[in-house]
Coordinates of C-alpha atoms in Angstrom, one line a residue:
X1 CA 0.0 0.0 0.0
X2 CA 2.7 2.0 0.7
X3 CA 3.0 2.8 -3.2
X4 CA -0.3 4.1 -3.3
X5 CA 1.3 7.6 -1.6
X6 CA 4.2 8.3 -3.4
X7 CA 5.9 11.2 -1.6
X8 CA 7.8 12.6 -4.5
X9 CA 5.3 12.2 -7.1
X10 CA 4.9 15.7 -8.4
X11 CA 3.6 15.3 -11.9
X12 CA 0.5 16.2 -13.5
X13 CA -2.4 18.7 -13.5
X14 CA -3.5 18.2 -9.7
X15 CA -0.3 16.8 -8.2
X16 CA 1.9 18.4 -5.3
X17 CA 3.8 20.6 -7.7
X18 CA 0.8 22.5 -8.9
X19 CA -1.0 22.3 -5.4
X20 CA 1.9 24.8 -3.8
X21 CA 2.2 26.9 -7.2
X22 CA -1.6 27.8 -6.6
X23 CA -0.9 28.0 -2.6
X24 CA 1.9 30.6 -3.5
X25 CA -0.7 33.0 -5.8
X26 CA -3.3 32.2 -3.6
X27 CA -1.2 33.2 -0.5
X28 CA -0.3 36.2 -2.4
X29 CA -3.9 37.5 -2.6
X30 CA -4.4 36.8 0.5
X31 CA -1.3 38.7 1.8
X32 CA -2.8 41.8 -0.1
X33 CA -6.5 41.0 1.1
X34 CA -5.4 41.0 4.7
X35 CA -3.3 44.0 4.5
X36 CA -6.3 46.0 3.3
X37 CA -8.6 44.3 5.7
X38 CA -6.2 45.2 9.0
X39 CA -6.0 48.8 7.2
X40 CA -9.5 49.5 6.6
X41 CA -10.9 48.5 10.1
X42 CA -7.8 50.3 11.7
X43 CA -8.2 53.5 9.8
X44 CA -11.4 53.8 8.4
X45 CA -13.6 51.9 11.4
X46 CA -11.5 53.0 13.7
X47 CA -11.4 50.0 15.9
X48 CA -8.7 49.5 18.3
X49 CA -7.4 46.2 16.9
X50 CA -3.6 44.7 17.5
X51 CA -2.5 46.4 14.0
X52 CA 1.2 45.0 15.0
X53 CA 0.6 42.1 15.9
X54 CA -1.3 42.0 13.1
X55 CA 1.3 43.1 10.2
X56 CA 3.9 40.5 11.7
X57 CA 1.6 37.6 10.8
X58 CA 0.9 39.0 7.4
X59 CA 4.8 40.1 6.9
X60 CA 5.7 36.3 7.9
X61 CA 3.1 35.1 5.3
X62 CA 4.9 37.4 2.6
X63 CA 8.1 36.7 3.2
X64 CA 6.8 32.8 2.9
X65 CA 5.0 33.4 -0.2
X66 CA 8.3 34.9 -1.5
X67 CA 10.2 31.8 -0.4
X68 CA 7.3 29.2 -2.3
X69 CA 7.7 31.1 -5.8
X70 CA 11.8 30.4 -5.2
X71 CA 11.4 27.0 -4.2
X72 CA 9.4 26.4 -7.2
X73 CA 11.9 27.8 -9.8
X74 CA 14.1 24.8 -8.1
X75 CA 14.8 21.7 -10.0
X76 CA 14.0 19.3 -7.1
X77 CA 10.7 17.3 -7.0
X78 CA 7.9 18.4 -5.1
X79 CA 6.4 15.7 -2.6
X80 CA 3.2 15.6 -0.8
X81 CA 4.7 16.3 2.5
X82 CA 6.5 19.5 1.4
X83 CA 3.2 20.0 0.1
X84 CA 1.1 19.4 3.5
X85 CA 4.1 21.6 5.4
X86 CA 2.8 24.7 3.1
X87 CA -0.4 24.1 3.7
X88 CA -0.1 24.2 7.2
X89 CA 2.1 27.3 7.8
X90 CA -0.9 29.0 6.1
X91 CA -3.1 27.3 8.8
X92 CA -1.3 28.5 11.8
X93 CA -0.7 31.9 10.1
X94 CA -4.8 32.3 9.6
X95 CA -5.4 30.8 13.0
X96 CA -2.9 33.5 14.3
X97 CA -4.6 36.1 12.9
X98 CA -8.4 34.9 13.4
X99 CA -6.7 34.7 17.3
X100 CA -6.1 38.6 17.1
X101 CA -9.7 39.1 15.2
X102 CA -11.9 37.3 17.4
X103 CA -11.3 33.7 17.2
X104 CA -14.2 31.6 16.2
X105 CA -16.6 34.7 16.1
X106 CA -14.5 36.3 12.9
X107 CA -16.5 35.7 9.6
X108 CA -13.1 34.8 7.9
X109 CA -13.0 31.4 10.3
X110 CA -15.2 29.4 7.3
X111 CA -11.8 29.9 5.4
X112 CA -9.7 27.3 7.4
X113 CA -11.7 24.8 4.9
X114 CA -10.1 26.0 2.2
X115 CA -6.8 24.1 2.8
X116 CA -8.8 20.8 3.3
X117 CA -10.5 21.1 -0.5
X118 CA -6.9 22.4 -2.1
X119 CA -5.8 19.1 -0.4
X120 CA -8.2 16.8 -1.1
X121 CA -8.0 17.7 -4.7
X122 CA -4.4 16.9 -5.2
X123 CA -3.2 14.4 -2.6
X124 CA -4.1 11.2 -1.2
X125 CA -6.4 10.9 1.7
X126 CA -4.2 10.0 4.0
X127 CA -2.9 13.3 3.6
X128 CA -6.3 15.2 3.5
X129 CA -6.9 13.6 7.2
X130 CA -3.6 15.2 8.3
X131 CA -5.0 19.0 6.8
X132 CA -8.1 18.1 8.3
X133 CA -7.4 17.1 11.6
X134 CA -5.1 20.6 11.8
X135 CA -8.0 22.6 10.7
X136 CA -10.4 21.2 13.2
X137 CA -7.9 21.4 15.9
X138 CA -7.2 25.2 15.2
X139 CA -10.8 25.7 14.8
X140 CA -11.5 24.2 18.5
X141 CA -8.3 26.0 19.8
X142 CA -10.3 29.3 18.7
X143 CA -13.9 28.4 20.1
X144 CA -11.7 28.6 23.6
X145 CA -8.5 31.0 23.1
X146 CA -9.2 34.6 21.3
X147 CA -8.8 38.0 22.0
X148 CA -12.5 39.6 21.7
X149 CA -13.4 42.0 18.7
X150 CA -13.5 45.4 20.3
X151 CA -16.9 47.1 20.7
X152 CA -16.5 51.1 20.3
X153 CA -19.8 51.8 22.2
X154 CA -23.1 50.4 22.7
X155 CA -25.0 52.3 20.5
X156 CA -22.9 51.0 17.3
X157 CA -24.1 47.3 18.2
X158 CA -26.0 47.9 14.9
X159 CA -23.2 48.5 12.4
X160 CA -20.5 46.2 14.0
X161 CA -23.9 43.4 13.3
X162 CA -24.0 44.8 9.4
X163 CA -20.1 44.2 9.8
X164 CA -19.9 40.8 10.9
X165 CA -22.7 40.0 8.1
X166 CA -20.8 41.6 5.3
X167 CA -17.4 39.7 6.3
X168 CA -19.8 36.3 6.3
X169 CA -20.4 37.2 2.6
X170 CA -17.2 38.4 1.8
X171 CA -16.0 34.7 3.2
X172 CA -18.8 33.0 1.3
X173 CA -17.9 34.4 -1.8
X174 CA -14.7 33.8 -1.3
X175 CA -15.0 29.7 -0.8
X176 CA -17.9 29.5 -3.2
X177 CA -15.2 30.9 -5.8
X178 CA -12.3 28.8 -5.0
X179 CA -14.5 25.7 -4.4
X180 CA -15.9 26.3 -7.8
X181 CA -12.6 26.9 -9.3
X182 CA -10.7 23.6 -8.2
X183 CA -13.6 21.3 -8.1
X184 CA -14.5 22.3 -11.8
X185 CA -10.9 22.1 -12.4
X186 CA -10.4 18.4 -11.0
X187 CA -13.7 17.6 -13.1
X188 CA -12.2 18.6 -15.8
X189 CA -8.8 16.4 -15.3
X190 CA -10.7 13.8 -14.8
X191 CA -12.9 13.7 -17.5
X192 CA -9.9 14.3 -19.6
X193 CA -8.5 11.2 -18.2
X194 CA -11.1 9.2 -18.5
X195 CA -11.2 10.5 -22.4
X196 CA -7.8 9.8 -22.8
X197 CA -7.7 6.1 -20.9
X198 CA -10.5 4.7 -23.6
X199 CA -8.6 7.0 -26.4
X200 CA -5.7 4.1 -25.3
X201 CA -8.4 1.3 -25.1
X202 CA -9.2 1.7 -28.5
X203 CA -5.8 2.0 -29.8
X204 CA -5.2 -0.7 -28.1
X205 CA -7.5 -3.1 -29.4
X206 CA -7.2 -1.8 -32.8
X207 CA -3.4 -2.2 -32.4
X208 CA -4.0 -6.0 -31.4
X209 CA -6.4 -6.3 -34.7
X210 CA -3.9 -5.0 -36.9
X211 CA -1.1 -7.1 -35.3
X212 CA -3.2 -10.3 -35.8
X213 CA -3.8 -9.3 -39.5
X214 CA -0.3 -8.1 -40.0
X215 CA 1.0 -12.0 -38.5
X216 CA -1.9 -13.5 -41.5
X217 CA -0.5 -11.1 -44.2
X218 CA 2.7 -12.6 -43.8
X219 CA 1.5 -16.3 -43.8
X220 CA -0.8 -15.8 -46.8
X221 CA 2.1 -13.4 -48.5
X222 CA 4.5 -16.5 -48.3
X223 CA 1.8 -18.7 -49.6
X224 CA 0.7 -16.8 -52.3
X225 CA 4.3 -16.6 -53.9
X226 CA 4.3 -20.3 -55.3
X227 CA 0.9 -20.0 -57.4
X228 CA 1.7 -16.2 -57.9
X229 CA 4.8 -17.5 -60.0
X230 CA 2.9 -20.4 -61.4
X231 CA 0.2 -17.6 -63.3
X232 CA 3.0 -15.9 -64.4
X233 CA 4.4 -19.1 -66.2
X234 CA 1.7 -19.8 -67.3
X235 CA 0.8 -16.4 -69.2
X236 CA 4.4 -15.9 -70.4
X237 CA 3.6 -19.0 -72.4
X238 CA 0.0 -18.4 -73.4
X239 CA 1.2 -14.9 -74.7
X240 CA 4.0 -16.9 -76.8
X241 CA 1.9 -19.2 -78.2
X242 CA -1.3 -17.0 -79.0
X243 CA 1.0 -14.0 -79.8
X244 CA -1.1 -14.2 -83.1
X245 CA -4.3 -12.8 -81.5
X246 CA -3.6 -9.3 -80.9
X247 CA -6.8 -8.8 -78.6
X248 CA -5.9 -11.8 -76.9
X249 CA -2.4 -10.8 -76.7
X250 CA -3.0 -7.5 -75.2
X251 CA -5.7 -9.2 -72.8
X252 CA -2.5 -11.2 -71.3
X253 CA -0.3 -8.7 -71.2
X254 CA -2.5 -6.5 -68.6
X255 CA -2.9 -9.8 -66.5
X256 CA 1.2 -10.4 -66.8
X257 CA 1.5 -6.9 -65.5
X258 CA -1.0 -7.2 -62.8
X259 CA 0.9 -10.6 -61.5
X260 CA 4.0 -8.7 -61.8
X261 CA 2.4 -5.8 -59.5
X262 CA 1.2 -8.7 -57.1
X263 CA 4.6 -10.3 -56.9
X264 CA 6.3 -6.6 -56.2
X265 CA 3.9 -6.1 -53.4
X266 CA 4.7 -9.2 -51.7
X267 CA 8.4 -8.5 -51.6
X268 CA 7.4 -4.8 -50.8
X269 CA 5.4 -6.2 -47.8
X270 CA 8.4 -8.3 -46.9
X271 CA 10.5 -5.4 -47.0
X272 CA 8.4 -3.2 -45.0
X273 CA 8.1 -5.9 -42.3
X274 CA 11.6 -6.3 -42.1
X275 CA 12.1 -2.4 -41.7
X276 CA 9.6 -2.3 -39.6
X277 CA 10.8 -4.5 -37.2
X278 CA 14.5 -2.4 -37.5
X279 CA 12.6 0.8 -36.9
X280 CA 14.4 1.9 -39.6
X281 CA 13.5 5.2 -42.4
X282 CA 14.6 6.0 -45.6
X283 CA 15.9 9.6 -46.2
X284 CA 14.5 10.9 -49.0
X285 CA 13.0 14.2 -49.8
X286 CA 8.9 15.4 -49.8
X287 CA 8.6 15.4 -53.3
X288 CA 10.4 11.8 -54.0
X289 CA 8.1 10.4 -51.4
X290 CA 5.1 11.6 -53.0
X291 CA 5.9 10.8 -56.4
X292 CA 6.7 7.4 -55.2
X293 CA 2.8 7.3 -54.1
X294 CA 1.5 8.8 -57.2
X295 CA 3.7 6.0 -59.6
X296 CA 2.1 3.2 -57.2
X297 CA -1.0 4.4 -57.3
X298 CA -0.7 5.0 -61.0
X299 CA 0.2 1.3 -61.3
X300 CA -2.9 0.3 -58.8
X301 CA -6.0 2.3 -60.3
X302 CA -4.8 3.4 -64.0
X303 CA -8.8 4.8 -64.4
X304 CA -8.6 7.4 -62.2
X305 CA -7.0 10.8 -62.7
X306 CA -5.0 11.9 -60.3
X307 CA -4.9 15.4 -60.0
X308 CA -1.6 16.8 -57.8
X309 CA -1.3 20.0 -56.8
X310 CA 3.2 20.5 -55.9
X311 CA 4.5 22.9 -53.8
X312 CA 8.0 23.4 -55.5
X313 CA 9.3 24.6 -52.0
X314 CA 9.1 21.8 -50.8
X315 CA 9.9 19.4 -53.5
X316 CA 13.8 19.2 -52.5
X317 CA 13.4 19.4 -48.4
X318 CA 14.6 16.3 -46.9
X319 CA 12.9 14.1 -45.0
X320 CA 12.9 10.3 -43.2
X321 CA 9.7 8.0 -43.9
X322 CA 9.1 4.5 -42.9
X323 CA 7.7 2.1 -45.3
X324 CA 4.2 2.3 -43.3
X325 CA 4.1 6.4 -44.5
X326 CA 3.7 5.0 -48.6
X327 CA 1.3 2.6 -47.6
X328 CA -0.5 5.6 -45.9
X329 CA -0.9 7.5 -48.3
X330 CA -1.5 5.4 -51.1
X331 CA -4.5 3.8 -49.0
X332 CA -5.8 7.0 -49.0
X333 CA -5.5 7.8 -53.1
X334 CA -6.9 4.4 -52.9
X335 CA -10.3 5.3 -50.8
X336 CA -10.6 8.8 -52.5
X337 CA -10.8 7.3 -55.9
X338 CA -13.2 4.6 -54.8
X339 CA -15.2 7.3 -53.1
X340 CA -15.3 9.2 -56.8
X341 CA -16.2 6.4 -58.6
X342 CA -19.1 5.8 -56.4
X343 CA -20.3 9.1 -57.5
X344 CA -19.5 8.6 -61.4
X345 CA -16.3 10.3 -61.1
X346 CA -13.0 9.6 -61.9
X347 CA -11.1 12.7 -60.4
X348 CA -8.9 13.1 -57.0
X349 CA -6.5 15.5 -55.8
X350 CA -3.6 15.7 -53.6
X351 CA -1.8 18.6 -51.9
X352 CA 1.3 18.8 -49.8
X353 CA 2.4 21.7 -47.2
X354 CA 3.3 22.3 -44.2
X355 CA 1.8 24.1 -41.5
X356 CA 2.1 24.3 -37.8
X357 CA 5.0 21.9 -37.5
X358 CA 3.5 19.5 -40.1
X359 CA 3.9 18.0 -43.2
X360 CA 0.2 17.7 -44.2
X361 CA -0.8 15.8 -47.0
X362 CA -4.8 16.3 -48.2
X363 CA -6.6 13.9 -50.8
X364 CA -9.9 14.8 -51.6
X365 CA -12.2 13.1 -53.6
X366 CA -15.6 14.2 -55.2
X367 CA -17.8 11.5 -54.2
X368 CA -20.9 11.6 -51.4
X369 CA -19.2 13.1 -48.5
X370 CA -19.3 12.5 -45.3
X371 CA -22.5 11.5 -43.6
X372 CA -22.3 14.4 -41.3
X373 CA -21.8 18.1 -42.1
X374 CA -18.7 18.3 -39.5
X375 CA -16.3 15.9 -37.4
X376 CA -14.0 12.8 -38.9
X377 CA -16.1 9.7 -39.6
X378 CA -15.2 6.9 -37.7
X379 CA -12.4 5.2 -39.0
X380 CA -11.5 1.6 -37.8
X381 CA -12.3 -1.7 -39.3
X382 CA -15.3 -0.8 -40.9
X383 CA -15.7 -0.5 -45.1
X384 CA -19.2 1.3 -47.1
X385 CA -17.6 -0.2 -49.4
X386 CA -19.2 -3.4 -51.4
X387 CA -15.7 -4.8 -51.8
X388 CA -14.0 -3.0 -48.8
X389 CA -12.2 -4.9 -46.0
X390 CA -12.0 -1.8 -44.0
X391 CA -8.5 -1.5 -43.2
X392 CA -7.4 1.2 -45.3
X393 CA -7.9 4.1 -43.1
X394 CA -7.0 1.7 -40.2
X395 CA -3.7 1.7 -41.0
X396 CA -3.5 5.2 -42.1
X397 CA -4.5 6.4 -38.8
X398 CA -2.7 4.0 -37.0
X399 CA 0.6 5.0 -38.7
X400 CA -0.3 8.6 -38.3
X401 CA -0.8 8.0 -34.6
X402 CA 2.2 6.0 -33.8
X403 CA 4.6 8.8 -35.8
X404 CA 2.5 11.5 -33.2
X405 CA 0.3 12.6 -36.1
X406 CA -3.0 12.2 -37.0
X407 CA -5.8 11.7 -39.4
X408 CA -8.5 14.2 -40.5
X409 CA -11.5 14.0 -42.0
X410 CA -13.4 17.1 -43.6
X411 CA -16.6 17.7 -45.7
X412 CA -14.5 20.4 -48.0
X413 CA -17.0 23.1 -50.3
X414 CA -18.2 21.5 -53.1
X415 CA -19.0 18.0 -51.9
X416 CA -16.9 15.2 -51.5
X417 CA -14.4 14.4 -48.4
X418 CA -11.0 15.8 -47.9
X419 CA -8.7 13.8 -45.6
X420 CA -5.7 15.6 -43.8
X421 CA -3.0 13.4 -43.0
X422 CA -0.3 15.6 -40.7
X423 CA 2.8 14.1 -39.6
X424 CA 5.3 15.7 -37.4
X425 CA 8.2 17.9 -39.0
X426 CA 10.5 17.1 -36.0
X427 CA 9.3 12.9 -36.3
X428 CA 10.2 13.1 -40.0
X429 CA 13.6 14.5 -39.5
X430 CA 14.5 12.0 -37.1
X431 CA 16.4 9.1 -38.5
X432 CA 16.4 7.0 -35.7
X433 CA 12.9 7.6 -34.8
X434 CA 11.9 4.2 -33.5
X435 CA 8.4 3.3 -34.9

């Protein structure tokens, strides 16, 4: 159990670090609030209070609030008990000061909870006992020990009552704010957590699917090479001996260049398994790489027009892609001009830029669009497609994902779907960027 309360665990948007950065501001404010409290009821009121007394507590407080913001600038790690030691300095210090103002009977008293919420939302609760066993005892210390407000005479019994009211609001507003704040805050972590924890699930399983399809690929790629080899045998002699027929002849020649495409992509998917597995990249440059796609894709679906848009500035600008990153983007020529086709087109385009830190390659088709006017469809083993398997955009994302990228989907003007795949400048000039 004892791991359950790491001291030194300072990490993350409730942990101890961020717990005694928003003690120091808060400490701050409160510094200044005091100050203009003691000086108001002392000058303005009137009321003989212990001003010196007074200003010592709220001079320690600054010159502690000073000290947090320097601790915090130092490398060291922040733990929980540092973090509880802040906390209750500020307790004492308030108790102090309520001890001056009237103990229990001070409106401000309802702000020794404060330190309790602060806790509870950053540390464990064995730690939230400790705050709150120091704020109850300081609270019972000044039901019995306090030095009384002063009373300036009977007759005012009225306005020191309209007083003591407007300090309870004052005090109210005060915790309603700050209760508001953090608990909305530690919502808001937490949902962001929770978003992020099934964000992993589904990567997760998705990665396990695509890691079981990737281990049948490679079965069914080294099974497919003995009849691939026997079709192309087999057409090398019927073109030989019906060379006569030139229909016929032609006919056999497409089929002897499809078998020829199927044969390079089993050693391509050989190769990129093999590279994979050496999280190795090829240097080459933006405009090679896409090329590359266009001649594949060229090869793949010779009945639709590719329509690609360069940006000459960044034809030449080097760059390291995986074997995964061609497969990527082809998929995607490959789903736009599927998407067209459904539609009675035959046209695509591609851009490449870069913006924000990207490289961001977009293929649009002109086809239905996307079901929904806004927001990426969902993208995972799922085809429309008669024919589809539904891995296509899988992969894509998944690539995109494991490179720190991702995948976009838009309904662009004019119909169709435009799909943004952005990749990381600083993951694509990375060499030894293991994927």
């Amino acid at each position: 159990m004892a791991t359950s309360f790491p001291d030194s665990a300072d990490t993350g948007p409730h942990g101890p670090r961020q717990l005694v950065s928003t003690l120091a501001w808060l400490r701050l404010c409160a510094v200044a609030g005091q100050a203009l409290t003691v000086a108001f009821v002392a000058t303005w009121l009137d009321l003989p209070i212990a001003v010196l007394p007074l200003a010592t507590g709220i001079a320690v407080l600054a010159a502690f609030a000073l000290f947090a913001f320097w601790r915090l600038t130092r490398p060291w790690p922040v733990g929980s008990v540092e973090a509880v030691v802040h906390i209750a300095i500020d307790t004492i210090v308030l108790g102090y000061l309520l001890y001056l103002t009237g103990g229990a009977t001070n409106p401000f008293v309802s702000l020794l909870v404060m330190p309790i919420t602060l806790t509870a939302a950053a540390l464990p609760r064995l730690y939230v006992a400790a705050v709150a066993t120091l704020a109850a005892a300081t609270y019972l210390v000044l039901l019995r020990w306090y030095q009384p407000l002063p009373y300036v005479h009977s007759d005012h019994t009225y306005n020191v009552f309209n007083l003591h009211v407007a300090g309870m609001a004052i005090s109210f507003v005060i915790t309603a704010g700050l209760l508001g704040f953090f608990i909305a805050g530690l919502a808001a972590a937490l949902r962001a957590r929770q978003a992020a924890s099934e964000h992993e699930r589904e990567r997760a399983l998705r990665d396990e699917g695509i890691l079981a399809i990737a281990t049948q690929a490679a079965g069914t790629a080294h099974e497919l090479n003995t009849p691939l080899s026997t079709m192309r045998t087999l057409l090398t002699e019927l073109r030989r001996e019906h060379g006569q027929d030139p229909q016929l002849t032609e006919d056999l020649a497409l089929l002897a260049g499809q078998a020829d495409r199927c044969r390079d992509i089993l050693r391509e998917l050989v190769a990129v398994g093999r590279t994979q597995l050496a999280g190795k990249a090829d240097r080459t440059t933006i405009g090679a790489y896409v090329d590359a796609a266009r001649r594949s894709f060229a090869l793949l679906r010779p009945e639709i027009e590719l329509d690609y848009r360069p940006d000459e500035t960044l034809a030449d600008r080097p760059v390291h892609i995986v074997p995964a990153l061609r497969h990527a983007l082809v998929n995607l020529l490959n789903n736009a001009g599927d998407a067209s086709r459904s539609a009675g087109q035959v046209r695509i385009t591609l851009e490449a830029a870069i913006s924000g830190g990207h490289l961001e390659l977009r293929v649009r088709d002109f086809g239905h669009g996307l079901d929904a006017p806004q927001g990426p469809p969902a993208i995972g083993f799922v085809s429309t497609k008669r024919d589809g398997l539904g891995l296509g955009l899988a992969l894509t994302k998944a690539t995109a994902e494991r490179l720190g990228g991702e995948l976009v989907a838009q309904r662009p003007e004019g119909g169709g779907t435009l799909q943004r795949l952005r990749l990381p400048l600083r993951v694509l000039d990375n060499a030894g960027h293991d994927v």
